[in-house]
Coordinates of C-alpha atoms in Angstrom, one line a residue:
X24 CA 67.1 70.7 93.5
X25 CA 68.1 71.0 97.2
X26 CA 71.6 70.0 96.4
X27 CA 71.9 72.9 93.9
X28 CA 70.6 75.4 96.4
X29 CA 73.1 74.1 98.9
X30 CA 76.0 74.3 96.5
X31 CA 74.9 77.9 95.5
X32 CA 74.9 78.8 99.3
X33 CA 78.4 77.4 99.6
X34 CA 79.5 79.7 96.7
X35 CA 78.1 82.7 98.6
X36 CA 79.5 81.7 102.0
X37 CA 83.0 81.0 100.6
X38 CA 83.0 84.2 98.6
X39 CA 82.2 86.3 101.7
X40 CA 84.7 84.4 103.8
X41 CA 87.5 84.9 101.3
X42 CA 86.9 88.7 100.9
X43 CA 85.9 89.3 104.6
X44 CA 89.2 91.1 105.2
X45 CA 88.4 93.6 102.5
X46 CA 85.4 95.1 104.4
X47 CA 87.7 97.4 106.4
X48 CA 89.6 98.6 103.3
X49 CA 89.8 102.2 102.2
X50 CA 89.7 103.2 98.6
X51 CA 92.8 101.9 96.7
X52 CA 94.4 102.9 93.4
X53 CA 92.3 105.0 91.1
X54 CA 89.4 104.8 93.4
X55 CA 90.6 107.8 95.4
X56 CA 90.8 109.9 92.3
X57 CA 87.7 108.9 90.6
X58 CA 85.3 108.4 93.4
X59 CA 86.4 111.1 95.9
X60 CA 87.2 113.9 93.4
X61 CA 85.3 113.1 90.3
X62 CA 82.4 115.6 90.1
X63 CA 80.6 113.5 87.4
X64 CA 79.6 110.9 90.0
X65 CA 77.9 113.4 92.2
X66 CA 74.6 113.8 90.3
X67 CA 72.4 111.4 88.3
X68 CA 71.8 114.2 85.8
X69 CA 75.4 113.7 84.6
X70 CA 74.7 110.2 83.3
X71 CA 73.9 111.3 79.7
X72 CA 77.3 113.0 79.5
X73 CA 79.0 109.7 80.4
X74 CA 77.8 108.2 77.1
X75 CA 78.8 111.3 75.1
X76 CA 82.3 111.4 76.5
X77 CA 81.8 115.0 77.7
X78 CA 83.2 114.4 81.2
X79 CA 86.4 114.2 83.2
X80 CA 86.0 110.4 83.1
X81 CA 86.4 110.5 79.3
X82 CA 90.1 109.5 79.7
X83 CA 88.6 106.0 80.5
X84 CA 85.5 105.8 78.3
X85 CA 83.4 103.3 80.2
X86 CA 80.0 104.8 80.2
X87 CA 78.2 101.8 81.7
X88 CA 80.6 101.3 84.5
X89 CA 80.7 105.0 85.2
X90 CA 76.9 105.0 85.3
X91 CA 77.0 102.3 87.9
X92 CA 79.5 104.3 89.9
X93 CA 77.2 107.4 89.7
X94 CA 74.3 105.3 91.0
X95 CA 76.4 103.8 93.8
X96 CA 77.6 107.3 94.8
X97 CA 74.0 108.3 95.4
X98 CA 73.8 105.4 98.0
X99 CA 77.3 105.2 99.4
X100 CA 78.9 108.6 98.9
X101 CA 82.6 108.4 99.8
X102 CA 82.3 105.4 102.1
X103 CA 84.2 102.4 100.5
X104 CA 82.3 99.6 102.4
X105 CA 79.2 100.0 100.2
X106 CA 81.2 99.9 97.0
X107 CA 83.2 96.8 98.2
X108 CA 80.0 94.9 99.2
X109 CA 78.3 95.7 95.9
X110 CA 81.3 94.7 93.9
X111 CA 81.6 91.5 95.9
X112 CA 77.9 90.6 95.4
X113 CA 78.4 91.1 91.6
X114 CA 81.4 88.9 91.8
X115 CA 79.7 86.1 93.7
X116 CA 76.6 86.4 91.4
X117 CA 79.0 85.8 88.5
X118 CA 80.3 82.7 90.3
X119 CA 76.7 81.5 90.6
X120 CA 76.3 82.1 86.8
X121 CA 79.4 80.0 86.2
X122 CA 77.8 77.3 88.4
X123 CA 74.6 77.4 86.4
X124 CA 76.4 77.4 83.0
X125 CA 78.6 74.4 83.9
X126 CA 75.7 72.6 85.4
X127 CA 73.7 73.2 82.2
X128 CA 76.5 72.0 80.0
X129 CA 77.5 69.0 82.0
X130 CA 74.4 68.4 84.1
X131 CA 74.1 64.9 85.7
X132 CA 76.0 63.3 82.8
X133 CA 78.9 62.3 85.1
X134 CA 78.9 59.0 86.8
X135 CA 81.1 57.6 89.5
X136 CA 83.8 55.3 87.9
X137 CA 82.6 51.7 88.2
X138 CA 79.0 52.5 88.8
X139 CA 76.1 51.6 86.5
X140 CA 74.3 54.1 84.4
X141 CA 71.4 54.0 86.7
X142 CA 73.5 55.0 89.7
X143 CA 74.0 58.7 89.1
X144 CA 75.8 60.8 91.7
X145 CA 75.8 64.5 92.6
X146 CA 78.0 66.3 90.1
X147 CA 80.5 68.6 91.9
X148 CA 82.1 70.0 88.7
X149 CA 79.8 73.1 88.6
X150 CA 80.6 73.8 92.2
X151 CA 84.3 73.4 91.7
X152 CA 84.4 75.6 88.7
X153 CA 82.4 78.4 90.5
X154 CA 84.6 78.2 93.6
X155 CA 87.8 78.5 91.5
X156 CA 86.4 81.6 89.9
X157 CA 85.2 83.1 93.2
X158 CA 88.4 82.5 95.2
X159 CA 91.1 82.8 92.5
X160 CA 93.5 85.6 93.3
X161 CA 93.4 87.0 89.7
X162 CA 89.9 88.3 90.4
X163 CA 91.0 90.3 93.5
X164 CA 91.7 93.5 91.6
X165 CA 88.3 93.2 89.8
X166 CA 86.5 93.0 93.2
X167 CA 88.6 95.6 95.2
X168 CA 89.4 98.2 92.6
X169 CA 86.0 99.7 92.5
X170 CA 86.7 102.1 89.6
X171 CA 87.5 99.2 87.3
X172 CA 84.0 98.0 88.3
X173 CA 84.1 95.1 85.8
X174 CA 82.5 92.6 88.1
X175 CA 79.0 93.6 86.9
X176 CA 80.2 93.0 83.3
X177 CA 81.3 89.5 84.1
X178 CA 77.8 88.9 85.4
X179 CA 76.1 90.3 82.3
X180 CA 78.3 88.2 80.0
X181 CA 77.8 85.0 81.9
X182 CA 74.0 85.7 82.2
X183 CA 73.8 86.3 78.5
X184 CA 75.6 83.1 77.7
X185 CA 73.5 81.1 80.2
X186 CA 70.3 82.5 78.6
X187 CA 71.6 81.5 75.2
X188 CA 72.4 77.9 76.1
X189 CA 69.0 77.6 77.8
X190 CA 67.4 78.9 74.7
X191 CA 66.0 82.0 76.3
X192 CA 67.1 84.2 73.4
X193 CA 65.0 87.2 74.4
X194 CA 66.9 87.6 77.7
X195 CA 70.2 86.9 76.0
X196 CA 69.7 89.6 73.4
X197 CA 68.8 92.2 76.0
X198 CA 72.0 91.6 77.9

């Protein structure tokens, strides 16, 4: 149990270290257009319109992601740091979900080569899988391009899959 918590802490620490340089960034790409000039993000009362497509954001119909942006705007306004930290937290939480999924699928079934079945060792495969996801450069755009805002979706998909393989179907069906 303590080993798992330690490994999860490593995922958080490594994730923050890798993306530490992003904390000073400004908005990039479409973020400037959609966060600074999009009036739909200004008021929570606009959220129903996001699901109906009656909004400027209709060119990219992503009502859930746009809802998150609208909520974030209420907290962070036009300051990019809050968006970046939130996106990074979703990304690291997704890495933790990968850790839990791989741990559940593989568990402590791995043994050191040459050891007896009674000599089990700590399985590092879940940690390695999670770290690859967290630090892999292909995910940089998902974390730093706030308008894309797909990091929360990763988390939801991974959480639903985790609840499914742990036979917590009620939670999986909600996600």
